[in-house]
PDB file of C-alpha atoms in Angstrom:
ATOM      1  CA  MET A   1       0.000   0.000   0.000  1.00  0.00           C
ATOM      2  CA  ALA A   2       1.323   3.429  -0.957  1.00  0.00           C
ATOM      3  CA  SER A   3       1.165   6.542   1.193  1.00  0.00           C
ATOM      4  CA  VAL A   4       2.613  10.052   1.112  1.00  0.00           C
ATOM      5  CA  GLU A   5       3.875  11.840   4.219  1.00  0.00           C
ATOM      6  CA  ALA A   6       4.403  15.601   4.307  1.00  0.00           C
ATOM      7  CA  GLN A   7       7.720  16.605   5.870  1.00  0.00           C
ATOM      8  CA  GLY A   8       8.564  19.687   7.883  1.00  0.00           C
ATOM      9  CA  ASP A   9      10.797  21.025   5.115  1.00  0.00           C
ATOM     10  CA  GLY A  10       7.960  21.034   2.579  1.00  0.00           C
ATOM     11  CA  THR A  11       8.937  17.804   0.853  1.00  0.00           C
ATOM     12  CA  PHE A  12       6.892  14.625   0.593  1.00  0.00           C
ATOM     13  CA  VAL A  13       8.047  11.056   1.250  1.00  0.00           C
ATOM     14  CA  LEU A  14       6.445   8.226  -0.695  1.00  0.00           C
ATOM     15  CA  ARG A  15       6.204   4.992   1.248  1.00  0.00           C
ATOM     16  CA  VAL A  16       5.250   1.614  -0.191  1.00  0.00           C
ATOM     17  CA  ASP A  17       4.259  -0.974   2.406  1.00  0.00           C
ATOM     18  CA  GLY A  18       5.853   1.285   4.998  1.00  0.00           C
ATOM     19  CA  SER A  19       9.225   1.515   3.272  1.00  0.00           C
ATOM     20  CA  PRO A  20      10.458   4.935   2.043  1.00  0.00           C
ATOM     21  CA  GLN A  21      10.822   4.874  -1.757  1.00  0.00           C
ATOM     22  CA  SER A  22      11.193   8.495  -2.849  1.00  0.00           C
ATOM     23  CA  GLN A  23      11.212  12.038  -1.531  1.00  0.00           C
ATOM     24  CA  VAL A  24       9.779  14.805  -3.703  1.00  0.00           C
ATOM     25  CA  ASP A  25       9.944  18.579  -3.478  1.00  0.00           C
ATOM     26  CA  LEU A  26       7.094  19.832  -5.664  1.00  0.00           C
ATOM     27  CA  ALA A  27       8.206  23.455  -5.287  1.00  0.00           C
ATOM     28  CA  ASP A  28      11.816  22.671  -6.210  1.00  0.00           C
ATOM     29  CA  PRO A  29      12.315  19.371  -8.082  1.00  0.00           C
ATOM     30  CA  GLU A  30      16.069  20.063  -8.167  1.00  0.00           C
ATOM     31  CA  ASN A  31      16.095  19.324  -4.443  1.00  0.00           C
ATOM     32  CA  LEU A  32      16.996  15.640  -4.316  1.00  0.00           C
ATOM     33  CA  SER A  33      16.755  14.680  -0.663  1.00  0.00           C
ATOM     34  CA  PHE A  34      17.985  11.078  -0.839  1.00  0.00           C
ATOM     35  CA  GLU A  35      21.781  10.944  -0.904  1.00  0.00           C
ATOM     36  CA  TYR A  36      21.951   8.306  -3.634  1.00  0.00           C
ATOM     37  CA  MET A  37      19.660  10.387  -5.840  1.00  0.00           C
ATOM     38  CA  ARG A  38      21.931  13.400  -5.431  1.00  0.00           C
ATOM     39  CA  ARG A  39      24.788  11.245  -6.671  1.00  0.00           C
ATOM     40  CA  ILE A  40      22.794  10.228  -9.723  1.00  0.00           C
ATOM     41  CA  GLY A  41      21.990  13.924 -10.191  1.00  0.00           C
ATOM     42  CA  ASP A  42      25.744  14.573 -10.205  1.00  0.00           C
ATOM     43  CA  VAL A  43      26.101  12.044 -13.024  1.00  0.00           C
ATOM     44  CA  VAL A  44      23.314  13.666 -15.037  1.00  0.00           C
ATOM     45  CA  ASP A  45      24.940  17.078 -14.553  1.00  0.00           C
ATOM     46  CA  ALA A  46      28.298  15.704 -15.691  1.00  0.00           C
ATOM     47  CA  VAL A  47      26.855  14.002 -18.764  1.00  0.00           C
ATOM     48  CA  ALA A  48      24.865  16.927 -20.158  1.00  0.00           C
ATOM     49  CA  PRO A  49      24.977  20.711 -19.607  1.00  0.00           C
ATOM     50  CA  ARG A  50      22.009  22.398 -17.971  1.00  0.00           C
ATOM     51  CA  ARG A  51      19.205  23.307 -20.383  1.00  0.00           C
ATOM     52  CA  GLN A  52      20.424  20.731 -22.921  1.00  0.00           C
ATOM     53  CA  PRO A  53      17.642  18.190 -23.579  1.00  0.00           C
ATOM     54  CA  VAL A  54      18.540  14.544 -23.120  1.00  0.00           C
ATOM     55  CA  ALA A  55      16.853  11.206 -23.775  1.00  0.00           C
ATOM     56  CA  VAL A  56      16.564   9.102 -20.631  1.00  0.00           C
ATOM     57  CA  ALA A  57      15.148   5.662 -19.873  1.00  0.00           C
ATOM     58  CA  HIS A  58      14.358   5.103 -16.201  1.00  0.00           C
ATOM     59  CA  VAL A  59      14.026   1.515 -15.009  1.00  0.00           C
ATOM     60  CA  GLY A  60      11.845   1.987 -11.939  1.00  0.00           C
ATOM     61  CA  GLY A  61       9.637   4.966 -11.226  1.00  0.00           C
ATOM     62  CA  ALA A  62       8.230   5.284  -7.684  1.00  0.00           C
ATOM     63  CA  ALA A  63       7.516   9.011  -7.127  1.00  0.00           C
ATOM     64  CA  LEU A  64       9.457   9.995 -10.288  1.00  0.00           C
ATOM     65  CA  SER A  65      11.953  12.135  -8.367  1.00  0.00           C
ATOM     66  CA  LEU A  66      14.779  11.724 -10.888  1.00  0.00           C
ATOM     67  CA  PRO A  67      12.568  12.260 -13.958  1.00  0.00           C
ATOM     68  CA  ARG A  68      11.284  15.453 -12.321  1.00  0.00           C
ATOM     69  CA  TYR A  69      14.879  16.575 -11.761  1.00  0.00           C
ATOM     70  CA  VAL A  70      15.790  16.009 -15.410  1.00  0.00           C
ATOM     71  CA  ALA A  71      12.610  17.727 -16.611  1.00  0.00           C
ATOM     72  CA  VAL A  72      13.298  20.939 -14.693  1.00  0.00           C
ATOM     73  CA  THR A  73      17.056  21.093 -15.301  1.00  0.00           C
ATOM     74  CA  ARG A  74      16.863  20.046 -18.959  1.00  0.00           C
ATOM     75  CA  PRO A  75      13.494  21.127 -20.371  1.00  0.00           C
ATOM     76  CA  ARG A  76      12.205  19.343 -23.485  1.00  0.00           C
ATOM     77  CA  SER A  77      14.023  16.156 -22.516  1.00  0.00           C
ATOM     78  CA  ARG A  78      12.436  12.903 -23.663  1.00  0.00           C
ATOM     79  CA  GLN A  79      11.994  10.545 -20.736  1.00  0.00           C
ATOM     80  CA  ILE A  80      10.534   7.055 -20.604  1.00  0.00           C
ATOM     81  CA  VAL A  81       9.874   5.435 -17.230  1.00  0.00           C
ATOM     82  CA  LEU A  82       9.438   1.666 -17.002  1.00  0.00           C
ATOM     83  CA  GLU A  83       7.259   1.101 -13.922  1.00  0.00           C
ATOM     84  CA  PRO A  84       5.040  -2.015 -13.768  1.00  0.00           C
ATOM     85  CA  ASP A  85       2.941  -0.899 -10.785  1.00  0.00           C
ATOM     86  CA  GLU A  86       0.093   0.988 -12.487  1.00  0.00           C
ATOM     87  CA  ASP A  87      -1.716   1.623  -9.202  1.00  0.00           C
ATOM     88  CA  LEU A  88       1.396   3.223  -7.747  1.00  0.00           C
ATOM     89  CA  THR A  89       1.862   5.440 -10.803  1.00  0.00           C
ATOM     90  CA  GLU A  90      -1.774   6.564 -10.664  1.00  0.00           C
ATOM     91  CA  PHE A  91      -1.452   7.286  -6.936  1.00  0.00           C
ATOM     92  CA  VAL A  92       1.691   9.353  -7.514  1.00  0.00           C
ATOM     93  CA  ARG A  93       0.098  11.303 -10.359  1.00  0.00           C
ATOM     94  CA  GLU A  94      -2.860  12.168  -8.125  1.00  0.00           C
ATOM     95  CA  THR A  95      -1.012  13.025  -4.919  1.00  0.00           C
ATOM     96  CA  LEU A  96       2.248  14.398  -6.356  1.00  0.00           C
ATOM     97  CA  PRO A  97       1.236  15.764  -9.779  1.00  0.00           C
ATOM     98  CA  LEU A  98       3.788  16.133 -12.542  1.00  0.00           C
ATOM     99  CA  PRO A  99       4.228  19.583 -14.062  1.00  0.00           C
ATOM    100  CA  LYS A 100       2.523  20.193 -17.393  1.00  0.00           C
ATOM    101  CA  ARG A 101       4.524  19.314 -20.499  1.00  0.00           C
ATOM    102  CA  SER A 102       7.110  17.489 -18.383  1.00  0.00           C
ATOM    103  CA  GLY A 103       8.024  15.122 -21.200  1.00  0.00           C
ATOM    104  CA  ILE A 104       7.806  12.187 -18.756  1.00  0.00           C
ATOM    105  CA  LYS A 105       6.055   9.110 -20.153  1.00  0.00           C
ATOM    106  CA  VAL A 106       5.397   6.170 -17.830  1.00  0.00           C
ATOM    107  CA  ARG A 107       4.970   2.743 -19.392  1.00  0.00           C
ATOM    108  CA  PRO A 108       3.270   0.044 -17.258  1.00  0.00           C
ATOM    109  CA  VAL A 109       5.877  -2.657 -17.930  1.00  0.00           C
ATOM    110  CA  THR A 110       8.692  -4.325 -16.064  1.00  0.00           C
ATOM    111  CA  GLY A 111      12.194  -3.097 -16.671  1.00  0.00           C
ATOM    112  CA  ARG A 112      13.160  -6.355 -18.325  1.00  0.00           C
ATOM    113  CA  ALA A 113      10.245  -6.310 -20.760  1.00  0.00           C
ATOM    114  CA  GLY A 114      10.249  -2.561 -21.316  1.00  0.00           C
ATOM    115  CA  ILE A 115      13.928  -2.243 -22.198  1.00  0.00           C
ATOM    116  CA  THR A 116      13.478  -4.639 -25.116  1.00  0.00           C
ATOM    117  CA  GLU A 117      10.881  -2.300 -26.647  1.00  0.00           C
ATOM    118  CA  LEU A 118      13.227   0.693 -26.860  1.00  0.00           C
ATOM    119  CA  TYR A 119      15.006   1.561 -30.101  1.00  0.00           C
ATOM    120  CA  ASP A 120      18.692   0.970 -30.704  1.00  0.00           C
ATOM    121  CA  ASP A 121      20.991   3.945 -30.010  1.00  0.00           C
ATOM    122  CA  SER A 122      18.090   6.020 -28.680  1.00  0.00           C
ATOM    123  CA  MET A 123      19.087   7.004 -25.138  1.00  0.00           C
ATOM    124  CA  ASP A 124      21.695   9.306 -23.610  1.00  0.00           C
ATOM    125  CA  LEU A 125      21.116   7.768 -20.194  1.00  0.00           C
ATOM    126  CA  VAL A 126      19.674   4.553 -18.821  1.00  0.00           C
ATOM    127  CA  ILE A 127      19.062   4.866 -15.074  1.00  0.00           C
ATOM    128  CA  LEU A 128      18.359   1.697 -13.106  1.00  0.00           C
ATOM    129  CA  ASP A 129      16.679   2.398  -9.761  1.00  0.00           C
ATOM    130  CA  ALA A 130      14.248  -0.442  -9.205  1.00  0.00           C
ATOM    131  CA  PHE A 131      13.519  -2.289  -5.979  1.00  0.00           C
ATOM    132  CA  GLU A 132      11.113  -5.023  -4.999  1.00  0.00           C
ATOM    133  CA  HIS A 133      10.780  -5.897  -1.311  1.00  0.00           C
ATOM    134  CA  GLU A 134      13.941  -3.871  -0.593  1.00  0.00           C
ATOM    135  CA  SER A 135      15.971  -5.788  -3.175  1.00  0.00           C
ATOM    136  CA  VAL A 136      17.015  -5.092  -6.742  1.00  0.00           C
ATOM    137  CA  PRO A 137      15.267  -7.701  -8.931  1.00  0.00           C
ATOM    138  CA  ALA A 138      17.807 -10.327  -9.982  1.00  0.00           C
ATOM    139  CA  ASN A 139      16.799 -10.171 -13.656  1.00  0.00           C
ATOM    140  CA  LEU A 140      17.876  -6.496 -13.765  1.00  0.00           C
ATOM    141  CA  VAL A 141      21.545  -7.132 -12.989  1.00  0.00           C
ATOM    142  CA  THR A 142      22.478  -9.909 -15.425  1.00  0.00           C
ATOM    143  CA  ALA A 143      24.584  -9.769 -18.574  1.00  0.00           C
ATOM    144  CA  GLU A 144      21.475 -10.297 -20.664  1.00  0.00           C
ATOM    145  CA  PHE A 145      19.709  -7.272 -19.198  1.00  0.00           C
ATOM    146  CA  PHE A 146      22.747  -5.014 -19.426  1.00  0.00           C
ATOM    147  CA  ALA A 147      23.204  -6.088 -23.044  1.00  0.00           C
ATOM    148  CA  GLU A 148      19.773  -4.597 -23.729  1.00  0.00           C
ATOM    149  CA  CYS A 149      20.809  -1.414 -21.930  1.00  0.00           C
ATOM    150  CA  ALA A 150      23.952  -1.228 -24.057  1.00  0.00           C
ATOM    151  CA  ARG A 151      21.858  -1.701 -27.187  1.00  0.00           C
ATOM    152  CA  VAL A 152      19.596   1.267 -26.483  1.00  0.00           C
ATOM    153  CA  LEU A 153      22.404   3.583 -25.379  1.00  0.00           C
ATOM    154  CA  ARG A 154      23.887   5.963 -27.907  1.00  0.00           C
ATOM    155  CA  PRO A 155      27.645   5.594 -28.554  1.00  0.00           C
ATOM    156  CA  THR A 156      28.330   8.228 -25.888  1.00  0.00           C
ATOM    157  CA  GLY A 157      25.461   7.099 -23.652  1.00  0.00           C
ATOM    158  CA  VAL A 158      25.858   6.316 -19.952  1.00  0.00           C
ATOM    159  CA  LEU A 159      24.379   3.596 -17.758  1.00  0.00           C
ATOM    160  CA  VAL A 160      23.706   4.475 -14.114  1.00  0.00           C
ATOM    161  CA  ALA A 161      22.669   1.735 -11.694  1.00  0.00           C
ATOM    162  CA  ASN A 162      21.664   2.151  -8.056  1.00  0.00           C
ATOM    163  CA  LEU A 163      22.493  -0.992  -6.096  1.00  0.00           C
ATOM    164  CA  ILE A 164      22.782  -1.986  -2.436  1.00  0.00           C
ATOM    165  CA  ASP A 165      25.156  -4.261  -0.553  1.00  0.00           C
ATOM    166  CA  GLY A 166      26.667  -4.572   2.878  1.00  0.00           C
ATOM    167  CA  LYS A 167      28.344  -7.944   3.067  1.00  0.00           C
ATOM    168  CA  ALA A 168      32.079  -8.115   3.676  1.00  0.00           C
ATOM    169  CA  GLY A 169      33.887  -7.894   0.364  1.00  0.00           C
ATOM    170  CA  LEU A 170      30.767  -6.628  -1.435  1.00  0.00           C
ATOM    171  CA  PRO A 171      30.306  -9.871  -3.413  1.00  0.00           C
ATOM    172  CA  PHE A 172      27.117  -8.780  -5.165  1.00  0.00           C
ATOM    173  CA  ILE A 173      28.445  -5.362  -6.135  1.00  0.00           C
ATOM    174  CA  ARG A 174      31.704  -6.840  -7.404  1.00  0.00           C
ATOM    175  CA  ARG A 175      29.924  -9.327  -9.623  1.00  0.00           C
ATOM    176  CA  THR A 176      27.528  -6.700 -10.929  1.00  0.00           C
ATOM    177  CA  ALA A 177      30.464  -4.387 -11.592  1.00  0.00           C
ATOM    178  CA  ALA A 178      32.151  -7.179 -13.556  1.00  0.00           C
ATOM    179  CA  THR A 179      28.958  -7.736 -15.536  1.00  0.00           C
ATOM    180  CA  VAL A 180      28.587  -4.065 -16.424  1.00  0.00           C
ATOM    181  CA  ARG A 181      32.283  -3.752 -17.294  1.00  0.00           C
ATOM    182  CA  ASP A 182      32.126  -6.698 -19.685  1.00  0.00           C
ATOM    183  CA  VAL A 183      28.830  -5.758 -21.344  1.00  0.00           C
ATOM    184  CA  VAL A 184      28.575  -1.940 -21.278  1.00  0.00           C
ATOM    185  CA  GLY A 185      32.109  -0.629 -20.797  1.00  0.00           C
ATOM    186  CA  ALA A 186      34.483   0.930 -18.307  1.00  0.00           C
ATOM    187  CA  GLY A 187      33.374   3.351 -15.634  1.00  0.00           C
ATOM    188  CA  VAL A 188      33.344   4.173 -11.948  1.00  0.00           C
ATOM    189  CA  VAL A 189      31.603   3.327  -8.699  1.00  0.00           C
ATOM    190  CA  LEU A 190      30.219   5.989  -6.356  1.00  0.00           C
ATOM    191  CA  ALA A 191      29.723   5.238  -2.659  1.00  0.00           C
ATOM    192  CA  GLU A 192      30.674   6.290   0.832  1.00  0.00           C
ATOM    193  CA  ARG A 193      34.080   4.960   1.850  1.00  0.00           C
ATOM    194  CA  LYS A 194      32.683   2.843   4.652  1.00  0.00           C
ATOM    195  CA  ILE A 195      30.386   1.055   2.195  1.00  0.00           C
ATOM    196  CA  LEU A 196      33.213   0.349  -0.242  1.00  0.00           C
ATOM    197  CA  ARG A 197      35.231  -1.047   2.649  1.00  0.00           C
ATOM    198  CA  GLY A 198      32.405  -3.399   3.574  1.00  0.00           C
ATOM    199  CA  LYS A 199      31.779  -1.702   6.904  1.00  0.00           C
ATOM    200  CA  GLY A 200      28.158  -0.764   6.387  1.00  0.00           C
ATOM    201  CA  PHE A 201      25.060  -1.491   4.330  1.00  0.00           C
ATOM    202  CA  GLY A 202      24.096   1.112   1.772  1.00  0.00           C
ATOM    203  CA  ASN A 203      23.776   2.380  -1.782  1.00  0.00           C
ATOM    204  CA  VAL A 204      26.421   1.942  -4.444  1.00  0.00           C
ATOM    205  CA  ILE A 205      26.090   3.714  -7.794  1.00  0.00           C
ATOM    206  CA  ILE A 206      27.679   2.126 -10.854  1.00  0.00           C
ATOM    207  CA  VAL A 207      28.371   4.412 -13.823  1.00  0.00           C
ATOM    208  CA  ALA A 208      29.541   2.928 -17.136  1.00  0.00           C
ATOM    209  CA  SER A 209      29.759   3.810 -20.813  1.00  0.00           C
ATOM    210  CA  PRO A 210      31.341   2.666 -24.087  1.00  0.00           C
ATOM    211  CA  GLN A 211      33.235   5.978 -23.874  1.00  0.00           C
ATOM    212  CA  PRO A 212      35.212   7.387 -20.903  1.00  0.00           C
ATOM    213  CA  VAL A 213      32.798   8.570 -18.223  1.00  0.00           C
ATOM    214  CA  PRO A 214      32.959  12.137 -16.839  1.00  0.00           C
ATOM    215  CA  ASP A 215      35.260  12.867 -13.911  1.00  0.00           C
ATOM    216  CA  LEU A 216      33.116  12.884 -10.766  1.00  0.00           C
ATOM    217  CA  THR A 217      35.930  13.283  -8.221  1.00  0.00           C
ATOM    218  CA  ALA A 218      35.209  16.953  -7.463  1.00  0.00           C
ATOM    219  CA  ALA A 219      31.474  16.279  -7.150  1.00  0.00           C
ATOM    220  CA  GLY A 220      32.203  13.495  -4.682  1.00  0.00           C
ATOM    221  CA  ARG A 221      34.309  15.795  -2.521  1.00  0.00           C
ATOM    222  CA  ARG A 222      31.650  18.531  -2.517  1.00  0.00           C
ATOM    223  CA  ALA A 223      28.818  16.181  -1.608  1.00  0.00           C
ATOM    224  CA  GLN A 224      27.403  15.960   1.901  1.00  0.00           C
ATOM    225  CA  PRO A 225      28.296  13.382   2.966  1.00  0.00           C
ATOM    226  CA  PRO A 226      31.241  13.006   0.569  1.00  0.00           C
ATOM    227  CA  TYR A 227      31.504   9.884  -1.568  1.00  0.00           C
ATOM    228  CA  ASP A 228      34.444   8.076  -3.112  1.00  0.00           C
ATOM    229  CA  VAL A 229      34.897   7.516  -6.838  1.00  0.00           C
ATOM    230  CA  MET A 230      36.479   4.128  -7.574  1.00  0.00           C
ATOM    231  CA  PRO A 231      37.320   2.732 -11.023  1.00  0.00           C
ATOM    232  CA  LEU A 232      34.849   0.029 -12.010  1.00  0.00           C
ATOM    233  CA  GLN A 233      37.681  -2.333 -12.899  1.00  0.00           C
ATOM    234  CA  GLU A 234      39.248  -1.952  -9.456  1.00  0.00           C
ATOM    235  CA  LEU A 235      36.050  -3.012  -7.724  1.00  0.00           C
ATOM    236  CA  ALA A 236      35.179  -5.758 -10.204  1.00  0.00           C
ATOM    237  CA  GLY A 237      38.589  -7.379 -10.086  1.00  0.00           C
ATOM    238  CA  LYS A 238      38.350 -10.998 -11.223  1.00  0.00           C
ATOM    239  CA  ALA A 239      34.708 -11.425 -10.215  1.00  0.00           C
ATOM    240  CA  ALA A 240      32.527 -13.504 -12.524  1.00  0.00           C
ATOM    241  CA  PRO A 241      29.658 -11.772 -14.372  1.00  0.00           C
ATOM    242  CA  LEU A 242      26.067 -12.601 -13.472  1.00  0.00           C
ATOM    243  CA  THR A 243      23.845 -14.361 -16.026  1.00  0.00           C
ATOM    244  CA  ASP A 244      20.214 -15.366 -16.389  1.00  0.00           C
ATOM    245  CA  ALA A 245      21.209 -19.024 -16.201  1.00  0.00           C
ATOM    246  CA  GLU A 246      22.543 -18.624 -12.682  1.00  0.00           C
ATOM    247  CA  GLY A 247      20.175 -18.715  -9.765  1.00  0.00           C
ATOM    248  CA  PHE A 248      21.137 -16.015  -7.280  1.00  0.00           C
ATOM    249  CA  VAL A 249      19.532 -13.775  -4.681  1.00  0.00           C
ATOM    250  CA  THR A 250      20.277 -10.058  -4.540  1.00  0.00           C
ATOM    251  CA  PRO A 251      20.940  -8.391  -1.163  1.00  0.00           C
ATOM    252  CA  ARG A 252      17.992  -7.155   0.817  1.00  0.00           C
ATOM    253  CA  ALA A 253      18.308  -4.011   2.877  1.00  0.00           C
ATOM    254  CA  PRO A 254      17.787  -4.627   6.613  1.00  0.00           C
ATOM    255  CA  ALA A 255      14.641  -3.141   8.091  1.00  0.00           C
ATOM    256  CA  SER A 256      16.765  -0.686  10.051  1.00  0.00           C
ATOM    257  CA  VAL A 257      18.318   0.818   6.918  1.00  0.00           C
ATOM    258  CA  PHE A 258      16.691   3.970   5.521  1.00  0.00           C
ATOM    259  CA  ARG A 259      17.433   3.737   1.815  1.00  0.00           C
ATOM    260  CA  THR A 260      18.942   7.198   1.383  1.00  0.00           C
TER     261      THR A 260
END
């Protein structure tokens, strides 16, 4: 069940089955409250100048915080959101309305099915931010899925994936990093140092492209809290890529973790 809670700072938190999914500032969509979303915002800002329209495919929608950010910072952008929960999308549209002529189109399909319907070389960005029961669906982190992402990305396009892990050695993140490296291209990983050292559970952002990705070091230092920028290859190491044929379970965030 979805609900929206008004916050003291004027923002709204969307909860699904009691778990916080998104935080929206209707008066200022550039205000990304969740830390991991601010990091993805840094990637968007590094990929394309302000006011320059971009084509973005979002895998996962929730309250559409990131699409709103792109719409206000880069008007006339073409954005497609793959969100299978039609009831959730309708609830969000009613309680947290999108601005007129936002350019945001929500398709009621899963990320796996929806990505196959997008044209080749059609997107500047593919942003993966999809969770089910506090876990990233396993079929959204395999070589087969990322091959579809690579297909729809333009030659200079960038994949951004929001993942979570907290086990010692970050086994899931390392294998996903290896998968992205092999299928999409080189890149970087964005996360707090304690997460990268396996000393806490939290969000890890993978950024990859067929071309060199923008330098995010300065953005990481400016951020509050700061985050480290690690080469994708360094984290992946000799880890084996994930495939559809392998049965695996993705990490689930503990109940005590607020997915910021």
